[in-house]
PDB file of C-alpha atoms and ligand atoms in Angstrom:
ATOM      1  CA  UNK Z  37       1.938  16.043 -11.566  1.00 90.00           C
ATOM      2  CA  UNK Z  38       0.248  14.884  -8.799  1.00 95.00           C
ATOM      3  CA  UNK Z  39      -1.264  11.688  -8.636  1.00 97.00           C
ATOM      4  CA  UNK Z  40      -3.323  10.945  -5.637  1.00 98.00           C
ATOM      5  CA  UNK Z  41      -5.397  13.522  -4.622  1.00 98.00           C
ATOM      6  CA  UNK Z  42      -7.861  13.561  -1.505  1.00 98.00           C
ATOM      7  CA  UNK Z  43     -10.150  15.854   0.158  1.00 98.00           C
ATOM      8  CA  UNK Z  44     -11.915  15.733   3.059  1.00 98.00           C
ATOM      9  CA  UNK Z  45     -12.477  11.790   2.763  1.00 98.00           C
ATOM     10  CA  UNK Z  46     -14.803  10.252   5.087  1.00 98.00           C
ATOM     11  CA  UNK Z  47     -16.069   6.697   5.511  1.00 98.00           C
ATOM     12  CA  UNK Z  48     -17.988   4.417   8.034  1.00 98.00           C
ATOM     13  CA  UNK Z  49     -19.315   0.659   8.447  1.00 97.00           C
ATOM     14  CA  UNK Z  50     -22.521   1.724  11.058  1.00 96.00           C
ATOM     15  CA  UNK Z  51     -21.615   3.363  13.720  1.00 95.00           C
ATOM     16  CA  UNK Z  52     -18.451   3.123  13.715  1.00 96.00           C
ATOM     17  CA  UNK Z  53     -16.211   6.760  12.002  1.00 97.00           C
ATOM     18  CA  UNK Z  54     -13.976   4.862   9.568  1.00 98.00           C
ATOM     19  CA  UNK Z  55     -12.245   7.876   7.856  1.00 98.00           C
ATOM     20  CA  UNK Z  56     -13.445  11.101   9.376  1.00 98.00           C
ATOM     21  CA  UNK Z  57     -11.921  13.783   6.666  1.00 98.00           C
ATOM     22  CA  UNK Z  58      -8.903  13.213   5.887  1.00 98.00           C
ATOM     23  CA  UNK Z  59      -6.669  14.754   3.218  1.00 98.00           C
ATOM     24  CA  UNK Z  60      -4.123  14.945   1.430  1.00 98.00           C
ATOM     25  CA  UNK Z  61      -2.089  14.550  -2.390  1.00 98.00           C
ATOM     26  CA  UNK Z  62       0.915  12.579  -3.399  1.00 98.00           C
ATOM     27  CA  UNK Z  63       3.007  13.960  -5.944  1.00 97.00           C
ATOM     28  CA  UNK Z  64       4.391  11.693  -9.105  1.00 97.00           C
ATOM     29  CA  UNK Z  65       7.401   9.548  -8.163  1.00 96.00           C
ATOM     30  CA  UNK Z  66       7.278  10.125  -4.264  1.00 97.00           C
ATOM     31  CA  UNK Z  67       6.744   7.470  -1.778  1.00 97.00           C
ATOM     32  CA  UNK Z  68       4.401   8.184   0.452  1.00 98.00           C
ATOM     33  CA  UNK Z  69       3.256   6.587   4.696  1.00 98.00           C
ATOM     34  CA  UNK Z  70      -0.007   5.608   5.892  1.00 98.00           C
ATOM     35  CA  UNK Z  71       0.975   5.109   9.494  1.00 97.00           C
ATOM     36  CA  UNK Z  72      -1.011   4.988  12.267  1.00 96.00           C
ATOM     37  CA  UNK Z  73      -2.350   2.161  15.124  1.00 95.00           C
ATOM     38  CA  UNK Z  74      -4.795  -0.636  14.828  1.00 95.00           C
ATOM     39  CA  UNK Z  75      -8.448   0.460  13.291  1.00 96.00           C
ATOM     40  CA  UNK Z  76      -7.118   4.290  12.539  1.00 97.00           C
ATOM     41  CA  UNK Z  77      -8.746   3.619   9.567  1.00 97.00           C
ATOM     42  CA  UNK Z  78      -5.144   3.131   6.620  1.00 97.00           C
ATOM     43  CA  UNK Z  79      -6.723   0.476   4.860  1.00 96.00           C
ATOM     44  CA  UNK Z  80     -10.165   2.198   4.863  1.00 97.00           C
ATOM     45  CA  UNK Z  81      -7.889   5.006   3.095  1.00 98.00           C
ATOM     46  CA  UNK Z  82      -6.546   3.079   1.253  1.00 96.00           C
ATOM     47  CA  UNK Z  83     -10.077   0.775  -0.404  1.00 95.00           C
ATOM     48  CA  UNK Z  84     -11.002   3.893  -1.244  1.00 97.00           C
ATOM     49  CA  UNK Z  85      -8.255   4.721  -3.197  1.00 96.00           C
ATOM     50  CA  UNK Z  86      -7.969   1.887  -5.020  1.00 94.00           C
ATOM     51  CA  UNK Z  87     -11.717   2.029  -5.992  1.00 94.00           C
ATOM     52  CA  UNK Z  88     -13.238  -0.714  -3.522  1.00 92.00           C
ATOM     53  CA  UNK Z  89     -15.422   1.213  -1.721  1.00 95.00           C
ATOM     54  CA  UNK Z  90     -16.683   4.593  -2.319  1.00 96.00           C
ATOM     55  CA  UNK Z  91     -16.699   6.730   0.173  1.00 97.00           C
ATOM     56  CA  UNK Z  92     -19.757   8.790   2.771  1.00 97.00           C
ATOM     57  CA  UNK Z  93     -18.353  12.523   1.922  1.00 97.00           C
ATOM     58  CA  UNK Z  94     -15.365  14.084   0.159  1.00 97.00           C
ATOM     59  CA  UNK Z  95     -13.387  13.769  -3.484  1.00 97.00           C
ATOM     60  CA  UNK Z  96     -10.885  11.636  -4.588  1.00 98.00           C
ATOM     61  CA  UNK Z  97      -9.206  11.006  -7.515  1.00 98.00           C
ATOM     62  CA  UNK Z  98      -6.385   8.509  -8.852  1.00 97.00           C
ATOM     63  CA  UNK Z  99      -4.089   8.867 -11.587  1.00 96.00           C
ATOM     64  CA  UNK Z 100      -6.509  11.620 -12.499  1.00 96.00           C
ATOM     65  CA  UNK Z 101      -9.855   9.641 -12.543  1.00 96.00           C
ATOM     66  CA  UNK Z 102     -12.819   8.762  -9.441  1.00 97.00           C
ATOM     67  CA  UNK Z 103     -11.380   5.598  -8.809  1.00 96.00           C
ATOM     68  CA  UNK Z 104     -15.082   4.914  -7.503  1.00 94.00           C
ATOM     69  CA  UNK Z 105     -16.590   5.540 -10.523  1.00 94.00           C
ATOM     70  CA  UNK Z 106     -13.613   4.653 -13.539  1.00 94.00           C
ATOM     71  CA  UNK Z 107     -12.355   1.347 -11.004  1.00 91.00           C
ATOM     72  CA  UNK Z 108     -11.246  -0.189 -14.269  1.00 89.00           C
ATOM     73  CA  UNK Z 109      -9.604   2.173 -15.793  1.00 91.00           C
ATOM     74  CA  UNK Z 110      -7.481   3.430 -12.712  1.00 93.00           C
ATOM     75  CA  UNK Z 111      -6.626  -0.538 -11.956  1.00 91.00           C
ATOM     76  CA  UNK Z 112      -5.302  -0.947 -15.451  1.00 90.00           C
ATOM     77  CA  UNK Z 113      -2.446   1.039 -14.060  1.00 92.00           C
ATOM     78  CA  UNK Z 114      -2.563   1.108 -10.399  1.00 94.00           C
ATOM     79  CA  UNK Z 115      -0.794  -2.335  -8.812  1.00 92.00           C
ATOM     80  CA  UNK Z 116      -2.216  -3.048  -5.726  1.00 92.00           C
ATOM     81  CA  UNK Z 117      -1.171  -5.400  -2.382  1.00 89.00           C
ATOM     82  CA  UNK Z 118      -4.464  -5.476  -0.329  1.00 84.00           C
ATOM     83  CA  UNK Z 119      -3.952  -6.180   3.413  1.00 76.00           C
ATOM     84  CA  UNK Z 120      -6.943  -9.298   3.249  1.00 78.00           C
ATOM     85  CA  UNK Z 121      -6.477 -10.036   0.040  1.00 74.00           C
ATOM     86  CA  UNK Z 122      -6.577 -13.525  -0.615  1.00 82.00           C
ATOM     87  CA  UNK Z 123      -5.889 -16.457  -3.889  1.00 91.00           C
ATOM     88  CA  UNK Z 124      -7.773 -19.040  -4.893  1.00 93.00           C
ATOM     89  CA  UNK Z 125      -6.190 -22.188  -2.994  1.00 94.00           C
ATOM     90  CA  UNK Z 126      -5.797 -23.843  -5.819  1.00 95.00           C
ATOM     91  CA  UNK Z 127      -4.274 -22.095  -8.182  1.00 95.00           C
ATOM     92  CA  UNK Z 128      -0.581 -22.019  -9.040  1.00 97.00           C
ATOM     93  CA  UNK Z 129       1.714 -19.554  -8.370  1.00 96.00           C
ATOM     94  CA  UNK Z 130       3.377 -19.121 -12.097  1.00 96.00           C
ATOM     95  CA  UNK Z 131      -0.518 -19.303 -13.445  1.00 96.00           C
ATOM     96  CA  UNK Z 132      -1.375 -16.532 -10.707  1.00 95.00           C
ATOM     97  CA  UNK Z 133       1.537 -14.559 -12.046  1.00 95.00           C
ATOM     98  CA  UNK Z 134       0.379 -15.048 -16.287  1.00 94.00           C
ATOM     99  CA  UNK Z 135      -2.893 -14.556 -15.657  1.00 93.00           C
ATOM    100  CA  UNK Z 136      -3.066 -11.055 -13.099  1.00 91.00           C
ATOM    101  CA  UNK Z 137      -0.312  -9.723 -16.070  1.00 92.00           C
ATOM    102  CA  UNK Z 138      -3.233  -9.820 -18.846  1.00 90.00           C
ATOM    103  CA  UNK Z 139      -5.094  -7.512 -16.998  1.00 87.00           C
ATOM    104  CA  UNK Z 140      -2.564  -4.819 -17.214  1.00 88.00           C
ATOM    105  CA  UNK Z 141      -2.034  -2.944 -20.878  1.00 82.00           C
ATOM    106  CA  UNK Z 142       2.202  -2.902 -20.252  1.00 80.00           C
ATOM    107  CA  UNK Z 143       2.454  -5.773 -18.463  1.00 82.00           C
ATOM    108  CA  UNK Z 144       6.495  -6.563 -17.904  1.00 81.00           C
ATOM    109  CA  UNK Z 145       8.035 -10.059 -17.998  1.00 91.00           C
ATOM    110  CA  UNK Z 146       6.042 -12.160 -15.507  1.00 93.00           C
ATOM    111  CA  UNK Z 147       8.338 -14.560 -15.268  1.00 94.00           C
ATOM    112  CA  UNK Z 148      11.495 -11.996 -14.945  1.00 93.00           C
ATOM    113  CA  UNK Z 149       8.984 -10.688 -11.500  1.00 91.00           C
ATOM    114  CA  UNK Z 150       8.406 -14.042 -10.249  1.00 92.00           C
ATOM    115  CA  UNK Z 151      12.411 -14.464 -10.686  1.00 92.00           C
ATOM    116  CA  UNK Z 152      12.558 -11.483  -8.898  1.00 87.00           C
ATOM    117  CA  UNK Z 153      10.392 -12.270  -6.179  1.00 86.00           C
ATOM    118  CA  UNK Z 154      12.893 -15.491  -5.401  1.00 86.00           C
ATOM    119  CA  UNK Z 155       9.685 -17.444  -6.984  1.00 93.00           C
ATOM    120  CA  UNK Z 156      10.622 -18.632  -9.556  1.00 93.00           C
ATOM    121  CA  UNK Z 157      11.036 -22.529  -7.846  1.00 96.00           C
ATOM    122  CA  UNK Z 158       7.139 -22.330  -6.586  1.00 96.00           C
ATOM    123  CA  UNK Z 159       5.540 -22.082 -10.553  1.00 96.00           C
ATOM    124  CA  UNK Z 160       3.966 -25.265  -9.771  1.00 96.00           C
ATOM    125  CA  UNK Z 161       3.017 -24.863  -6.468  1.00 97.00           C
ATOM    126  CA  UNK Z 162      -0.420 -23.521  -5.354  1.00 96.00           C
ATOM    127  CA  UNK Z 163      -1.185 -20.957  -3.016  1.00 95.00           C
ATOM    128  CA  UNK Z 164      -2.835 -22.811  -0.410  1.00 94.00           C
ATOM    129  CA  UNK Z 165       0.084 -24.897  -0.003  1.00 95.00           C
ATOM    130  CA  UNK Z 166       2.592 -21.832   0.374  1.00 92.00           C
ATOM    131  CA  UNK Z 167       4.327 -20.426   3.574  1.00 89.00           C
ATOM    132  CA  UNK Z 168       3.129 -16.813   5.108  1.00 84.00           C
ATOM    133  CA  UNK Z 169       6.143 -15.851   3.755  1.00 85.00           C
ATOM    134  CA  UNK Z 170       5.796 -17.230   0.443  1.00 88.00           C
ATOM    135  CA  UNK Z 171       2.224 -15.557   0.232  1.00 89.00           C
ATOM    136  CA  UNK Z 172       3.353 -12.120   0.809  1.00 85.00           C
ATOM    137  CA  UNK Z 173       6.036 -12.550  -1.556  1.00 88.00           C
ATOM    138  CA  UNK Z 174       3.451 -13.687  -4.593  1.00 92.00           C
ATOM    139  CA  UNK Z 175       0.764 -10.510  -3.495  1.00 90.00           C
ATOM    140  CA  UNK Z 176       3.867  -8.433  -4.003  1.00 89.00           C
ATOM    141  CA  UNK Z 177       5.266  -9.820  -7.323  1.00 92.00           C
ATOM    142  CA  UNK Z 178       1.693  -9.661  -8.821  1.00 93.00           C
ATOM    143  CA  UNK Z 179       1.075  -6.003  -7.430  1.00 92.00           C
ATOM    144  CA  UNK Z 180       4.022  -5.454  -9.852  1.00 92.00           C
ATOM    145  CA  UNK Z 181       3.606  -7.559 -13.233  1.00 92.00           C
ATOM    146  CA  UNK Z 182       1.390  -5.132 -14.553  1.00 90.00           C
ATOM    147  CA  UNK Z 183       5.094  -1.939 -14.568  1.00 89.00           C
ATOM    148  CA  UNK Z 184       2.146   0.295 -13.139  1.00 93.00           C
ATOM    149  CA  UNK Z 185       2.424   3.917 -12.520  1.00 94.00           C
ATOM    150  CA  UNK Z 186       1.478   3.766  -9.191  1.00 96.00           C
ATOM    151  CA  UNK Z 187       2.010   1.285  -6.628  1.00 95.00           C
ATOM    152  CA  UNK Z 188      -0.150   0.156  -2.964  1.00 95.00           C
ATOM    153  CA  UNK Z 189       0.756  -1.674  -0.208  1.00 94.00           C
ATOM    154  CA  UNK Z 190      -0.674  -2.657   2.709  1.00 92.00           C
ATOM    155  CA  UNK Z 191       1.283  -4.333   4.735  1.00 87.00           C
ATOM    156  CA  UNK Z 192       3.667  -4.720   2.954  1.00 81.00           C
ATOM    157  CA  UNK Z 193       6.974  -6.741   5.054  1.00 84.00           C
ATOM    158  CA  UNK Z 194       4.341  -7.570   7.220  1.00 84.00           C
ATOM    159  CA  UNK Z 195       5.149 -11.753   8.442  1.00 82.00           C
ATOM    160  CA  UNK Z 196       8.381 -11.654   5.952  1.00 84.00           C
ATOM    161  CA  UNK Z 197      11.924 -13.136   6.569  1.00 88.00           C
ATOM    162  CA  UNK Z 198      14.738 -10.328   7.982  1.00 90.00           C
ATOM    163  CA  UNK Z 199      16.211 -11.036   4.676  1.00 88.00           C
ATOM    164  CA  UNK Z 200      12.877 -10.507   2.176  1.00 85.00           C
ATOM    165  CA  UNK Z 201      12.130  -7.809   3.889  1.00 89.00           C
ATOM    166  CA  UNK Z 202      15.967  -6.376   3.532  1.00 88.00           C
ATOM    167  CA  UNK Z 203      15.295  -7.506   0.290  1.00 86.00           C
ATOM    168  CA  UNK Z 204      11.958  -5.812  -0.764  1.00 87.00           C
ATOM    169  CA  UNK Z 205      13.156  -2.335   1.020  1.00 89.00           C
ATOM    170  CA  UNK Z 206      15.866  -3.077  -1.722  1.00 89.00           C
ATOM    171  CA  UNK Z 207      13.064  -3.864  -4.700  1.00 85.00           C
ATOM    172  CA  UNK Z 208      10.847  -0.591  -2.960  1.00 88.00           C
ATOM    173  CA  UNK Z 209      14.248   1.559  -3.825  1.00 89.00           C
ATOM    174  CA  UNK Z 210      14.334   0.341  -7.435  1.00 87.00           C
ATOM    175  CA  UNK Z 211      10.913   0.880  -7.690  1.00 88.00           C
ATOM    176  CA  UNK Z 212      11.125   4.057  -6.694  1.00 91.00           C
ATOM    177  CA  UNK Z 213      14.344   4.893  -8.624  1.00 90.00           C
ATOM    178  CA  UNK Z 214      12.395   4.057 -12.123  1.00 89.00           C
ATOM    179  CA  UNK Z 215       9.768   7.200 -11.045  1.00 93.00           C
ATOM    180  CA  UNK Z 216       6.887   4.607  -9.509  1.00 95.00           C
ATOM    181  CA  UNK Z 217       4.226   6.326  -7.264  1.00 97.00           C
ATOM    182  CA  UNK Z 218       4.353   4.287  -3.629  1.00 96.00           C
ATOM    183  CA  UNK Z 219       1.873   4.850  -1.018  1.00 97.00           C
ATOM    184  CA  UNK Z 220       2.944   2.240   1.169  1.00 96.00           C
ATOM    185  CA  UNK Z 221       1.060   1.013   4.728  1.00 96.00           C
ATOM    186  CA  UNK Z 222       3.201   0.522   8.194  1.00 94.00           C
ATOM    187  CA  UNK Z 223       3.840  -0.723  11.219  1.00 94.00           C
ATOM    188  CA  UNK Z 224       7.763  -0.648  10.443  1.00 94.00           C
ATOM    189  CA  UNK Z 225       8.725   2.681  11.552  1.00 96.00           C
ATOM    190  CA  UNK Z 226      12.016   1.783  10.203  1.00 94.00           C
ATOM    191  CA  UNK Z 227      11.002   0.669   7.124  1.00 94.00           C
ATOM    192  CA  UNK Z 228       8.921   3.964   6.511  1.00 96.00           C
ATOM    193  CA  UNK Z 229      12.232   5.933   7.595  1.00 96.00           C
ATOM    194  CA  UNK Z 230      14.135   4.497   4.925  1.00 94.00           C
ATOM    195  CA  UNK Z 231      11.336   4.208   1.615  1.00 95.00           C
ATOM    196  CA  UNK Z 232       9.105   7.371   2.453  1.00 97.00           C
ATOM    197  CA  UNK Z 233       9.447  10.695   0.994  1.00 97.00           C
ATOM    198  CA  UNK Z 234       6.800  11.753   3.495  1.00 98.00           C
ATOM    199  CA  UNK Z 235       4.134  10.065   5.611  1.00 98.00           C
ATOM    200  CA  UNK Z 236       0.633  11.141   7.013  1.00 98.00           C
ATOM    201  CA  UNK Z 237       0.355   9.059  10.548  1.00 97.00           C
ATOM    202  CA  UNK Z 238      -3.517   8.309  11.346  1.00 97.00           C
ATOM    203  CA  UNK Z 239      -5.420   8.564  14.487  1.00 95.00           C
ATOM    204  CA  UNK Z 240      -8.783   7.218  14.713  1.00 95.00           C
ATOM    205  CA  UNK Z 241      -9.769   7.877  11.466  1.00 97.00           C
ATOM    206  CA  UNK Z 242      -7.983  11.766  11.563  1.00 97.00           C
ATOM    207  CA  UNK Z 243      -4.552  12.066  10.164  1.00 97.00           C
ATOM    208  CA  UNK Z 244      -2.520  13.343  13.205  1.00 95.00           C
ATOM    209  CA  UNK Z 245       0.715  14.262  11.744  1.00 96.00           C
ATOM    210  CA  UNK Z 246       2.208  15.505   8.425  1.00 97.00           C
ATOM    211  CA  UNK Z 247       5.678  15.298   7.158  1.00 98.00           C
ATOM    212  CA  UNK Z 248       8.553  14.298   5.878  1.00 98.00           C
ATOM    213  CA  UNK Z 249      10.287  12.081   8.259  1.00 97.00           C
ATOM    214  CA  UNK Z 250      12.718  14.792   9.164  1.00 97.00           C
ATOM    215  CA  UNK Z 251       9.517  17.285  10.180  1.00 97.00           C
ATOM    216  CA  UNK Z 252       8.106  14.665  12.180  1.00 97.00           C
ATOM    217  CA  UNK Z 253      11.572  13.996  14.061  1.00 96.00           C
ATOM    218  CA  UNK Z 254      12.380  17.427  14.125  1.00 96.00           C
ATOM    219  CA  UNK Z 255       9.268  18.551  15.394  1.00 94.00           C
ATOM    220  CA  UNK Z 256       9.268  16.333  18.089  1.00 94.00           C
ATOM    221  CA  UNK Z 257      12.580  16.648  19.158  1.00 95.00           C
ATOM    222  CA  UNK Z 258      13.310  13.523  18.671  1.00 95.00           C
ATOM    223  CA  UNK Z 259      15.998  11.189  16.669  1.00 94.00           C
ATOM    224  CA  UNK Z 260      13.877   8.471  14.922  1.00 96.00           C
ATOM    225  CA  UNK Z 261      10.792   8.045  13.604  1.00 97.00           C
ATOM    226  CA  UNK Z 262      10.037   5.437  15.476  1.00 96.00           C
ATOM    227  CA  UNK Z 263      10.371   8.334  18.748  1.00 96.00           C
ATOM    228  CA  UNK Z 264       8.538  10.408  16.787  1.00 96.00           C
ATOM    229  CA  UNK Z 265       5.735   8.326  16.529  1.00 95.00           C
ATOM    230  CA  UNK Z 266       5.337   7.493  19.600  1.00 94.00           C
ATOM    231  CA  UNK Z 267       5.652  10.991  21.128  1.00 93.00           C
ATOM    232  CA  UNK Z 268       2.961  11.576  19.241  1.00 90.00           C
ATOM    233  CA  UNK Z 269       1.098   9.202  20.302  1.00 85.00           C
ATOM    234  CA  UNK Z 270       1.448   9.901  23.461  1.00 81.00           C
ATOM    235  CA  UNK Z 271       0.721  13.682  22.878  1.00 76.00           C
ATOM    236  CA  UNK Z 272      -2.837  12.277  21.166  1.00 61.00           C
ATOM    237  CA  UNK Z 273      -4.812  10.137  24.543  1.00 58.00           C
TER     238      UNK Z 273
HETATM  239  N1  ATP D  14     -16.151  -3.945   6.872  1.00 53.04           N
HETATM  240  C1  ATP D  14     -15.712  -3.510   7.953  1.00 53.04           C
HETATM  241  N2  ATP D  14     -16.953  -3.769   8.769  1.00 53.04           N
HETATM  242  C2  ATP D  14     -17.029  -2.883   9.715  1.00 53.04           C
HETATM  243  N3  ATP D  14     -16.065  -2.161  10.155  1.00 53.04           N
HETATM  244  C3  ATP D  14     -15.192  -2.823   9.290  1.00 53.04           C
HETATM  245  C4  ATP D  14     -15.322  -2.683   8.543  1.00 53.04           C
HETATM  246  N4  ATP D  14     -13.807  -2.532   8.310  1.00 53.04           N
HETATM  247  C5  ATP D  14     -12.947  -1.948   8.853  1.00 53.04           C
HETATM  248  N5  ATP D  14     -13.496  -1.741   9.801  1.00 53.04           N
HETATM  249  C6  ATP D  14     -13.672  -0.727  11.323  1.00 53.04           C
HETATM  250  O1  ATP D  14     -13.087   0.507  10.718  1.00 53.04           O
HETATM  251  C7  ATP D  14     -12.267   0.805  11.503  1.00 53.04           C
HETATM  252  C8  ATP D  14     -11.154   1.566  10.623  1.00 53.04           C
HETATM  253  O2  ATP D  14     -10.771   0.061   9.878  1.00 53.04           O
HETATM  254  P1  ATP D  14      -9.128   0.017   8.894  1.00 53.04           P
HETATM  255  O3  ATP D  14      -9.312  -1.868   8.880  1.00 53.04           O
HETATM  256  O4  ATP D  14      -9.732   1.029   8.265  1.00 53.04           O
HETATM  257  O5  ATP D  14      -7.680   0.377  10.277  1.00 53.04           O
HETATM  258  P2  ATP D  14      -6.414   0.102   9.722  1.00 53.04           P
HETATM  259  O6  ATP D  14      -5.617   1.736  10.427  1.00 53.04           O
HETATM  260  O7  ATP D  14      -6.113  -0.429   8.397  1.00 53.04           O
HETATM  261  O8  ATP D  14      -6.230  -1.117  11.018  1.00 53.04           O
HETATM  262  P3  ATP D  14      -4.972  -2.370  10.885  1.00 53.04           P
HETATM  263  O9  ATP D  14      -3.648  -0.926  11.397  1.00 53.04           O
HETATM  264  O10 ATP D  14      -5.238  -2.873  12.361  1.00 53.04           O
HETATM  265  O11 ATP D  14      -5.305  -2.794   9.814  1.00 53.04           O
HETATM  266  C9  ATP D  14     -11.712   0.273  12.530  1.00 53.04           C
HETATM  267  O12 ATP D  14     -12.622   0.601  13.624  1.00 53.04           O
HETATM  268  C10 ATP D  14     -12.211  -1.237  12.265  1.00 53.04           C
HETATM  269  O13 ATP D  14     -13.029  -1.649  13.271  1.00 53.04           O
HETATM  270 MG1   MG D  15      -5.099  -1.823   8.403  1.00 53.04          MG
END
């Protein structure tokens, strides 16, 4: 079953064509990587998927619904970690977890999710007093607390220390094993290669390449996704 369908999606901000005719589909249980240079249109695309922005053109379907029109229905089944998402500084970690759990139809046990993400000892701490990586971990935990069918993660591990990064990969592996569909925006090619079934390489608002990491390395005659990505970037200059 197809969980995400995007057809000819375009979105501009004034004169800036952020997304310019993008088409892709994500199947249930798939982990789909969204890669590309700064300003390539990755965040704009995922914001259209989660219903935060209305496309200028094209068709978007997420879990069978139009997220721009039926945002709440989609949001109850989807976990989102946004690049720019912030919480009130004075909100405490445990409070955030408890409140977010109530937004879903079938929430998981928020205390258990907190422990899994190594936030148990920070329950009483205010969001504004957390370190960058702790904030990032909390945002991830909040995206997962509702037991979502689909998770959208914009720069999953940016700001995490190397150990936390690896632990996060393991947890995403568990999510995959449980059949959850994942959309992962990333600048880390090792992460995309490890976690993603397929990746789309965005370039100036368009998809320059799409396939499994192995297909992209094969196509470019390279040995790793990082090398393939650099070769594609060079090709398109
Ligand atoms: N709110 C906005 N208003 C005006 N222009 C915007 C806005 N958000 C993004 N843009 C522009 O749209 C383009 C795409 O931005 P977007 O945030 O989608 O890129 P991105 O691929 O997520 O980049 P990054 O890797 O830096 O996060 C950029 O040129 C950016 O300057
Ligand atoms: Mg972005």
